[in-house]
PDB file of C-alpha atoms and ligand atoms in Angstrom:
ATOM      1  CA  MET A   1     103.973 116.441 109.691  1.00  0.00           C
ATOM      2  CA  ARG A   2     106.061 117.419 106.666  1.00  0.00           C
ATOM      3  CA  ARG A   3     109.452 115.794 106.145  1.00  0.00           C
ATOM      4  CA  SER A   4     112.545 117.549 104.757  1.00  0.00           C
ATOM      5  CA  ALA A   5     114.405 116.272 101.686  1.00  0.00           C
ATOM      6  CA  ASP A   6     117.034 114.786 104.013  1.00  0.00           C
ATOM      7  CA  GLU A   7     114.411 112.976 106.075  1.00  0.00           C
ATOM      8  CA  LEU A   8     112.701 111.661 102.952  1.00  0.00           C
ATOM      9  CA  ASN A   9     116.041 110.270 101.816  1.00  0.00           C
ATOM     10  CA  LYS A  10     116.392 108.291 105.042  1.00  0.00           C
ATOM     11  CA  MET A  11     112.842 107.001 104.670  1.00  0.00           C
ATOM     12  CA  ARG A  12     113.665 105.971 101.100  1.00  0.00           C
ATOM     13  CA  LYS A  13     116.520 103.863 102.487  1.00  0.00           C
ATOM     14  CA  ALA A  14     114.292 102.276 105.146  1.00  0.00           C
ATOM     15  CA  GLY A  15     111.739 101.532 102.427  1.00  0.00           C
ATOM     16  CA  LYS A  16     114.324  99.715 100.308  1.00  0.00           C
ATOM     17  CA  VAL A  17     115.188  97.458 103.250  1.00  0.00           C
ATOM     18  CA  VAL A  18     111.499  96.639 103.747  1.00  0.00           C
ATOM     19  CA  ALA A  19     111.177  95.879 100.017  1.00  0.00           C
ATOM     20  CA  GLU A  20     114.122  93.494 100.313  1.00  0.00           C
ATOM     21  CA  MET A  21     112.447  91.781 103.296  1.00  0.00           C
ATOM     22  CA  HIS A  22     109.375  91.329 101.106  1.00  0.00           C
ATOM     23  CA  GLU A  23     111.398  89.822  98.254  1.00  0.00           C
ATOM     24  CA  ALA A  24     113.258  87.430 100.541  1.00  0.00           C
ATOM     25  CA  THR A  25     110.206  86.215 102.458  1.00  0.00           C
ATOM     26  CA  ARG A  26     108.038  85.965  99.330  1.00  0.00           C
ATOM     27  CA  ALA A  27     110.668  83.790  97.646  1.00  0.00           C
ATOM     28  CA  ALA A  28     110.619  81.414 100.643  1.00  0.00           C
ATOM     29  CA  ILE A  29     106.834  80.859 100.711  1.00  0.00           C
ATOM     30  CA  ARG A  30     106.022  77.219  99.964  1.00  0.00           C
ATOM     31  CA  PRO A  31     104.237  74.291 101.623  1.00  0.00           C
ATOM     32  CA  GLY A  32     106.218  73.000 104.619  1.00  0.00           C
ATOM     33  CA  VAL A  33     107.854  76.298 105.593  1.00  0.00           C
ATOM     34  CA  THR A  34     107.082  77.634 109.089  1.00  0.00           C
ATOM     35  CA  THR A  35     106.247  81.250 109.814  1.00  0.00           C
ATOM     36  CA  MET A  36     109.251  81.298 112.195  1.00  0.00           C
ATOM     37  CA  GLN A  37     111.516  80.458 109.235  1.00  0.00           C
ATOM     38  CA  LEU A  38     110.069  83.437 107.348  1.00  0.00           C
ATOM     39  CA  ASN A  39     110.842  85.617 110.375  1.00  0.00           C
ATOM     40  CA  GLU A  40     114.457  84.405 110.379  1.00  0.00           C
ATOM     41  CA  ILE A  41     114.821  85.217 106.679  1.00  0.00           C
ATOM     42  CA  ALA A  42     113.536  88.748 107.295  1.00  0.00           C
ATOM     43  CA  ALA A  43     115.856  89.171 110.302  1.00  0.00           C
ATOM     44  CA  GLU A  44     118.818  88.248 108.080  1.00  0.00           C
ATOM     45  CA  VAL A  45     117.924  91.072 105.681  1.00  0.00           C
ATOM     46  CA  LEU A  46     117.782  93.573 108.560  1.00  0.00           C
ATOM     47  CA  ALA A  47     121.170  92.388 109.823  1.00  0.00           C
ATOM     48  CA  LYS A  48     122.753  92.476 106.360  1.00  0.00           C
ATOM     49  CA  ARG A  49     121.570  96.059 105.789  1.00  0.00           C
ATOM     50  CA  GLY A  50     122.443  97.262 109.293  1.00  0.00           C
ATOM     51  CA  ALA A  51     118.804  98.232 109.867  1.00  0.00           C
ATOM     52  CA  ARG A  52     116.898  97.983 113.138  1.00  0.00           C
ATOM     53  CA  SER A  53     113.513  96.352 113.602  1.00  0.00           C
ATOM     54  CA  ASN A  54     110.527  98.515 114.482  1.00  0.00           C
ATOM     55  CA  PHE A  55     108.369  95.419 115.113  1.00  0.00           C
ATOM     56  CA  LEU A  56     110.599  93.592 117.618  1.00  0.00           C
ATOM     57  CA  ASN A  57     109.604  94.606 121.172  1.00  0.00           C
ATOM     58  CA  TYR A  58     106.856  96.925 119.886  1.00  0.00           C
ATOM     59  CA  HIS A  59     104.535  96.716 122.930  1.00  0.00           C
ATOM     60  CA  GLY A  60     106.312  93.415 123.549  1.00  0.00           C
ATOM     61  CA  PHE A  61     105.928  91.913 120.038  1.00  0.00           C
ATOM     62  CA  PRO A  62     108.453  89.043 119.850  1.00  0.00           C
ATOM     63  CA  ALA A  63     109.465  89.026 116.134  1.00  0.00           C
ATOM     64  CA  VAL A  64     110.620  91.244 113.232  1.00  0.00           C
ATOM     65  CA  ILE A  65     107.627  90.462 110.984  1.00  0.00           C
ATOM     66  CA  CYS A  66     103.959  89.626 111.425  1.00  0.00           C
ATOM     67  CA  THR A  67     102.735  86.450 109.717  1.00  0.00           C
ATOM     68  CA  SER A  68      98.949  86.117 109.413  1.00  0.00           C
ATOM     69  CA  PRO A  69      97.575  83.066 107.584  1.00  0.00           C
ATOM     70  CA  ASN A  70      94.074  82.635 106.099  1.00  0.00           C
ATOM     71  CA  ASP A  71      91.412  84.057 108.482  1.00  0.00           C
ATOM     72  CA  MET A  72      94.029  85.952 110.475  1.00  0.00           C
ATOM     73  CA  ILE A  73      93.895  89.589 109.401  1.00  0.00           C
ATOM     74  CA  VAL A  74      97.073  91.070 110.926  1.00  0.00           C
ATOM     75  CA  HIS A  75      99.590  90.935 113.821  1.00  0.00           C
ATOM     76  CA  GLY A  76     100.233  87.183 113.765  1.00  0.00           C
ATOM     77  CA  ILE A  77     103.277  86.073 115.771  1.00  0.00           C
ATOM     78  CA  PRO A  78     105.641  83.875 113.730  1.00  0.00           C
ATOM     79  CA  GLY A  79     106.033  80.405 115.204  1.00  0.00           C
ATOM     80  CA  GLY A  80     105.535  76.751 114.435  1.00  0.00           C
ATOM     81  CA  TYR A  81     102.667  77.211 111.980  1.00  0.00           C
ATOM     82  CA  VAL A  82     103.519  75.203 108.849  1.00  0.00           C
ATOM     83  CA  LEU A  83     102.345  76.705 105.547  1.00  0.00           C
ATOM     84  CA  GLU A  84     100.071  74.363 103.622  1.00  0.00           C
ATOM     85  CA  GLU A  85      99.159  74.158  99.952  1.00  0.00           C
ATOM     86  CA  GLY A  86      96.119  76.403  99.428  1.00  0.00           C
ATOM     87  CA  ASP A  87      96.838  78.764 102.352  1.00  0.00           C
ATOM     88  CA  ILE A  88      97.175  82.488 101.940  1.00  0.00           C
ATOM     89  CA  ILE A  89      99.702  84.259 104.154  1.00  0.00           C
ATOM     90  CA  SER A  90      99.956  87.968 104.973  1.00  0.00           C
ATOM     91  CA  ILE A  91     103.451  89.181 105.803  1.00  0.00           C
ATOM     92  CA  ASP A  92     103.994  92.608 107.366  1.00  0.00           C
ATOM     93  CA  CYS A  93     107.576  93.922 107.540  1.00  0.00           C
ATOM     94  CA  GLY A  94     109.240  97.035 108.938  1.00  0.00           C
ATOM     95  CA  ALA A  95     112.713  98.562 109.258  1.00  0.00           C
ATOM     96  CA  ILE A  96     114.413 101.580 110.810  1.00  0.00           C
ATOM     97  CA  VAL A  97     117.351 103.254 109.017  1.00  0.00           C
ATOM     98  CA  GLU A  98     119.065 106.268 110.599  1.00  0.00           C
ATOM     99  CA  GLY A  99     116.057 106.737 112.873  1.00  0.00           C
ATOM    100  CA  TYR A 100     113.437 106.685 110.078  1.00  0.00           C
ATOM    101  CA  HIS A 101     110.815 104.017 109.554  1.00  0.00           C
ATOM    102  CA  GLY A 102     109.462 101.939 106.675  1.00  0.00           C
ATOM    103  CA  ASP A 103     106.408  99.650 106.931  1.00  0.00           C
ATOM    104  CA  ALA A 104     104.807  97.470 104.263  1.00  0.00           C
ATOM    105  CA  ALA A 105     102.823  94.256 103.881  1.00  0.00           C
ATOM    106  CA  PHE A 106     101.659  91.810 101.228  1.00  0.00           C
ATOM    107  CA  THR A 107      99.539  88.676 100.987  1.00  0.00           C
ATOM    108  CA  ALA A 108     100.553  85.704  98.860  1.00  0.00           C
ATOM    109  CA  GLY A 109      99.198  82.261  98.087  1.00  0.00           C
ATOM    110  CA  VAL A 110     100.948  79.040  99.110  1.00  0.00           C
ATOM    111  CA  GLY A 111     101.056  76.756  96.069  1.00  0.00           C
ATOM    112  CA  GLN A 112      97.708  76.453  94.301  1.00  0.00           C
ATOM    113  CA  ILE A 113      94.977  78.596  95.927  1.00  0.00           C
ATOM    114  CA  SER A 114      91.224  78.879  95.372  1.00  0.00           C
ATOM    115  CA  SER A 115      89.854  81.334  92.822  1.00  0.00           C
ATOM    116  CA  GLU A 116      88.174  83.217  95.675  1.00  0.00           C
ATOM    117  CA  ALA A 117      91.480  83.545  97.533  1.00  0.00           C
ATOM    118  CA  SER A 118      93.280  84.789  94.453  1.00  0.00           C
ATOM    119  CA  ARG A 119      90.482  87.278  93.740  1.00  0.00           C
ATOM    120  CA  LEU A 120      90.736  88.540  97.338  1.00  0.00           C
ATOM    121  CA  ILE A 121      94.487  89.074  96.974  1.00  0.00           C
ATOM    122  CA  GLU A 122      94.089  90.840  93.619  1.00  0.00           C
ATOM    123  CA  VAL A 123      91.302  93.128  94.855  1.00  0.00           C
ATOM    124  CA  THR A 124      93.104  94.024  98.107  1.00  0.00           C
ATOM    125  CA  GLU A 125      96.285  94.987  96.259  1.00  0.00           C
ATOM    126  CA  ARG A 126      94.264  96.989  93.741  1.00  0.00           C
ATOM    127  CA  SER A 127      92.482  98.796  96.597  1.00  0.00           C
ATOM    128  CA  LEU A 128      95.868  99.796  98.034  1.00  0.00           C
ATOM    129  CA  TRP A 129      96.928 101.319  94.703  1.00  0.00           C
ATOM    130  CA  ALA A 130      93.596 103.139  94.395  1.00  0.00           C
ATOM    131  CA  GLY A 131      94.316 104.652  97.823  1.00  0.00           C
ATOM    132  CA  ILE A 132      97.896 105.541  96.866  1.00  0.00           C
ATOM    133  CA  ASP A 133      96.607 107.386  93.772  1.00  0.00           C
ATOM    134  CA  GLU A 134      94.781 109.806  96.122  1.00  0.00           C
ATOM    135  CA  LEU A 135      98.023 110.888  97.864  1.00  0.00           C
ATOM    136  CA  VAL A 136      98.426 114.113  95.890  1.00  0.00           C
ATOM    137  CA  ILE A 137      99.073 117.647  97.142  1.00  0.00           C
ATOM    138  CA  GLY A 138      95.834 119.480  97.936  1.00  0.00           C
ATOM    139  CA  ASN A 139      93.696 116.347  98.185  1.00  0.00           C
ATOM    140  CA  ARG A 140      92.068 115.426 101.537  1.00  0.00           C
ATOM    141  CA  LEU A 141      93.287 112.356 103.407  1.00  0.00           C
ATOM    142  CA  HIS A 142      89.842 110.745 103.683  1.00  0.00           C
ATOM    143  CA  GLU A 143      89.853 110.308  99.886  1.00  0.00           C
ATOM    144  CA  VAL A 144      92.336 107.474 100.426  1.00  0.00           C
ATOM    145  CA  GLY A 145      89.861 105.457 102.457  1.00  0.00           C
ATOM    146  CA  ARG A 146      87.010 106.285 100.144  1.00  0.00           C
ATOM    147  CA  ALA A 147      89.002 104.937  97.163  1.00  0.00           C
ATOM    148  CA  VAL A 148      90.067 101.766  99.022  1.00  0.00           C
ATOM    149  CA  GLN A 149      86.520 101.065 100.179  1.00  0.00           C
ATOM    150  CA  LYS A 150      85.083 101.556  96.696  1.00  0.00           C
ATOM    151  CA  VAL A 151      87.392  98.946  95.174  1.00  0.00           C
ATOM    152  CA  ALA A 152      86.864  96.419  97.988  1.00  0.00           C
ATOM    153  CA  GLU A 153      83.093  96.772  98.240  1.00  0.00           C
ATOM    154  CA  SER A 154      82.617  96.769  94.450  1.00  0.00           C
ATOM    155  CA  ALA A 155      84.084  93.260  94.620  1.00  0.00           C
ATOM    156  CA  ARG A 156      81.572  92.424  97.430  1.00  0.00           C
ATOM    157  CA  PHE A 157      84.328  92.206 100.017  1.00  0.00           C
ATOM    158  CA  SER A 158      84.441  94.175 103.286  1.00  0.00           C
ATOM    159  CA  VAL A 159      87.007  96.577 104.738  1.00  0.00           C
ATOM    160  CA  VAL A 160      88.234  96.125 108.326  1.00  0.00           C
ATOM    161  CA  ARG A 161      87.284  99.057 110.565  1.00  0.00           C
ATOM    162  CA  GLU A 162      89.249  98.614 113.833  1.00  0.00           C
ATOM    163  CA  TYR A 163      92.715  98.646 112.239  1.00  0.00           C
ATOM    164  CA  VAL A 164      93.868 101.459 109.964  1.00  0.00           C
ATOM    165  CA  GLY A 165      96.846 103.045 108.224  1.00  0.00           C
ATOM    166  CA  HIS A 166      98.911 105.849 109.709  1.00  0.00           C
ATOM    167  CA  ALA A 167     101.399 108.616 109.182  1.00  0.00           C
ATOM    168  CA  ILE A 168     104.995 107.392 109.566  1.00  0.00           C
ATOM    169  CA  GLY A 169     108.413 108.989 110.120  1.00  0.00           C
ATOM    170  CA  THR A 170     110.548 108.914 113.271  1.00  0.00           C
ATOM    171  CA  ALA A 171     107.970 106.542 114.753  1.00  0.00           C
ATOM    172  CA  MET A 172     106.172 103.726 112.964  1.00  0.00           C
ATOM    173  CA  HIS A 173     102.708 104.894 113.992  1.00  0.00           C
ATOM    174  CA  GLU A 174     102.245 108.666 113.855  1.00  0.00           C
ATOM    175  CA  SER A 175      99.120 110.818 113.635  1.00  0.00           C
ATOM    176  CA  PRO A 176      96.882 111.075 111.761  1.00  0.00           C
ATOM    177  CA  GLN A 177      95.374 107.641 111.219  1.00  0.00           C
ATOM    178  CA  VAL A 178      94.351 106.649 107.692  1.00  0.00           C
ATOM    179  CA  PRO A 179      91.085 104.669 107.695  1.00  0.00           C
ATOM    180  CA  ASN A 180      90.378 102.382 104.763  1.00  0.00           C
ATOM    181  CA  TYR A 181      86.787 103.615 104.588  1.00  0.00           C
ATOM    182  CA  TRP A 182      84.904 106.910 104.631  1.00  0.00           C
ATOM    183  CA  PRO A 183      85.391 108.003 108.262  1.00  0.00           C
ATOM    184  CA  GLY A 184      82.409 110.372 108.404  1.00  0.00           C
ATOM    185  CA  THR A 185      84.522 113.525 108.659  1.00  0.00           C
ATOM    186  CA  PRO A 186      86.941 114.990 106.109  1.00  0.00           C
ATOM    187  CA  GLY A 187      90.651 114.384 106.726  1.00  0.00           C
ATOM    188  CA  PRO A 188      93.493 116.937 106.686  1.00  0.00           C
ATOM    189  CA  THR A 189      94.666 118.495 103.418  1.00  0.00           C
ATOM    190  CA  LEU A 190      97.699 116.738 101.948  1.00  0.00           C
ATOM    191  CA  LYS A 191     100.933 118.714 101.703  1.00  0.00           C
ATOM    192  CA  GLU A 192     104.311 118.051 100.122  1.00  0.00           C
ATOM    193  CA  GLY A 193     106.572 115.962 102.390  1.00  0.00           C
ATOM    194  CA  MET A 194     103.853 114.132 104.298  1.00  0.00           C
ATOM    195  CA  VAL A 195     104.431 110.368 104.510  1.00  0.00           C
ATOM    196  CA  PHE A 196     101.789 107.708 105.145  1.00  0.00           C
ATOM    197  CA  ALA A 197     101.533 103.947 105.484  1.00  0.00           C
ATOM    198  CA  ILE A 198      98.361 102.989 103.609  1.00  0.00           C
ATOM    199  CA  GLU A 199      97.247  99.464 104.497  1.00  0.00           C
ATOM    200  CA  PRO A 200      93.885  98.042 103.464  1.00  0.00           C
ATOM    201  CA  MET A 201      92.774  94.873 105.274  1.00  0.00           C
ATOM    202  CA  VAL A 202      90.030  93.279 103.185  1.00  0.00           C
ATOM    203  CA  ASN A 203      87.789  90.364 104.220  1.00  0.00           C
ATOM    204  CA  VAL A 204      85.811  87.928 102.064  1.00  0.00           C
ATOM    205  CA  GLY A 205      83.013  87.960 104.671  1.00  0.00           C
ATOM    206  CA  SER A 206      82.073  90.557 107.263  1.00  0.00           C
ATOM    207  CA  TYR A 207      84.526  93.121 108.634  1.00  0.00           C
ATOM    208  CA  GLU A 208      84.110  92.052 112.267  1.00  0.00           C
ATOM    209  CA  THR A 209      87.208  90.925 114.130  1.00  0.00           C
ATOM    210  CA  TYR A 210      88.414  89.380 117.370  1.00  0.00           C
ATOM    211  CA  VAL A 211      91.840  89.073 118.976  1.00  0.00           C
ATOM    212  CA  LEU A 212      93.459  85.737 119.883  1.00  0.00           C
ATOM    213  CA  GLU A 213      94.334  84.911 123.481  1.00  0.00           C
ATOM    214  CA  ASP A 214      97.996  85.707 122.725  1.00  0.00           C
ATOM    215  CA  GLY A 215      96.857  89.345 122.602  1.00  0.00           C
ATOM    216  CA  TRP A 216      98.163  89.812 119.036  1.00  0.00           C
ATOM    217  CA  GLY A 217      96.580  87.789 116.242  1.00  0.00           C
ATOM    218  CA  VAL A 218      93.543  89.602 114.820  1.00  0.00           C
ATOM    219  CA  MET A 219      91.034  87.188 113.254  1.00  0.00           C
ATOM    220  CA  THR A 220      87.934  87.504 111.120  1.00  0.00           C
ATOM    221  CA  GLN A 221      84.950  86.809 113.340  1.00  0.00           C
ATOM    222  CA  ASP A 222      83.267  84.626 110.691  1.00  0.00           C
ATOM    223  CA  GLY A 223      86.402  82.610 109.902  1.00  0.00           C
ATOM    224  CA  ALA A 224      86.503  83.779 106.277  1.00  0.00           C
ATOM    225  CA  LEU A 225      89.738  84.774 104.517  1.00  0.00           C
ATOM    226  CA  SER A 226      91.422  88.165 104.883  1.00  0.00           C
ATOM    227  CA  ALA A 227      94.202  89.884 102.913  1.00  0.00           C
ATOM    228  CA  HIS A 228      96.487  92.833 103.744  1.00  0.00           C
ATOM    229  CA  PHE A 229      98.601  95.055 101.503  1.00  0.00           C
ATOM    230  CA  GLU A 230     100.618  98.069 102.663  1.00  0.00           C
ATOM    231  CA  HIS A 231     103.159 100.558 101.359  1.00  0.00           C
ATOM    232  CA  THR A 232     104.940 103.589 102.814  1.00  0.00           C
ATOM    233  CA  ILE A 233     104.368 106.548 100.468  1.00  0.00           C
ATOM    234  CA  ALA A 234     105.407 110.208 100.389  1.00  0.00           C
ATOM    235  CA  VAL A 235     103.312 113.055  98.996  1.00  0.00           C
ATOM    236  CA  THR A 236     105.627 114.824  96.516  1.00  0.00           C
ATOM    237  CA  LYS A 237     105.431 117.504  93.829  1.00  0.00           C
ATOM    238  CA  ASN A 238     105.575 114.689  91.281  1.00  0.00           C
ATOM    239  CA  GLY A 239     102.726 112.752  92.890  1.00  0.00           C
ATOM    240  CA  PRO A 240     102.861 109.809  95.307  1.00  0.00           C
ATOM    241  CA  GLU A 241     106.319 108.238  95.753  1.00  0.00           C
ATOM    242  CA  VAL A 242     106.214 104.662  97.057  1.00  0.00           C
ATOM    243  CA  PHE A 243     109.274 104.018  99.246  1.00  0.00           C
ATOM    244  CA  THR A 244     108.722 100.320  99.949  1.00  0.00           C
ATOM    245  CA  ILE A 245     109.281  98.950  96.471  1.00  0.00           C
ATOM    246  CA  ALA A 246     112.614  97.637  95.144  1.00  0.00           C
TER     247      ALA A 246
HETATM  248 MG1   MG B 301     102.752  97.144 108.544  1.00  0.00          MG
HETATM  249 MG1   MG B 302     101.438  99.998 109.205  1.00  0.00          MG
END
């Protein structure tokens, strides 16, 4: 789906709100803070900007952000979990402005973290940017996943298979999906005005996952660490435009 200049403008605004949610939650990360407190901070940003949440009530999800510590990959429900020195925490945020969606995530360390954890975070973020670089007119969508996978696997990490990126616009999750790996068949050709949420989930160990009994939290099967970075990006004449940065 190709978005008009007017639609892209609304998505730009939604992206700025998501970027502000990132800034506010990132600044609050420290030992002793609960994931519910991070959710409240993000909710305040939405309220201040008059934006709606695309996470709250999504298939019954009870919060405006996802908070996924350590071996949790994505979709963690904020609650009483207290951040500890040495944890890593993935925070996924979204906002709706004038009917248009933004969606982005980051992983950060809590206090001092292990060298392996910091390497995982660095590699996952770098894999996202390698994917973003492929969002150019005339390229094929599967090149995104190929680029992400190359960065992650070169670092001897693995890329999650069951959860993928997506097109985004008047809904958070639109077709087509954007795998973070070579999907076996070529993707559609990229055109001006297409908008995607690219979101590599990278594991230190194997890419296998399971879901917690709450029906949301997605965990690494082997208990090893996982990181998640995401941006909402438009394909433009001037190359990829990232909406979810300040
Ligand atoms: Mg997201
Ligand atoms: Mg997403």
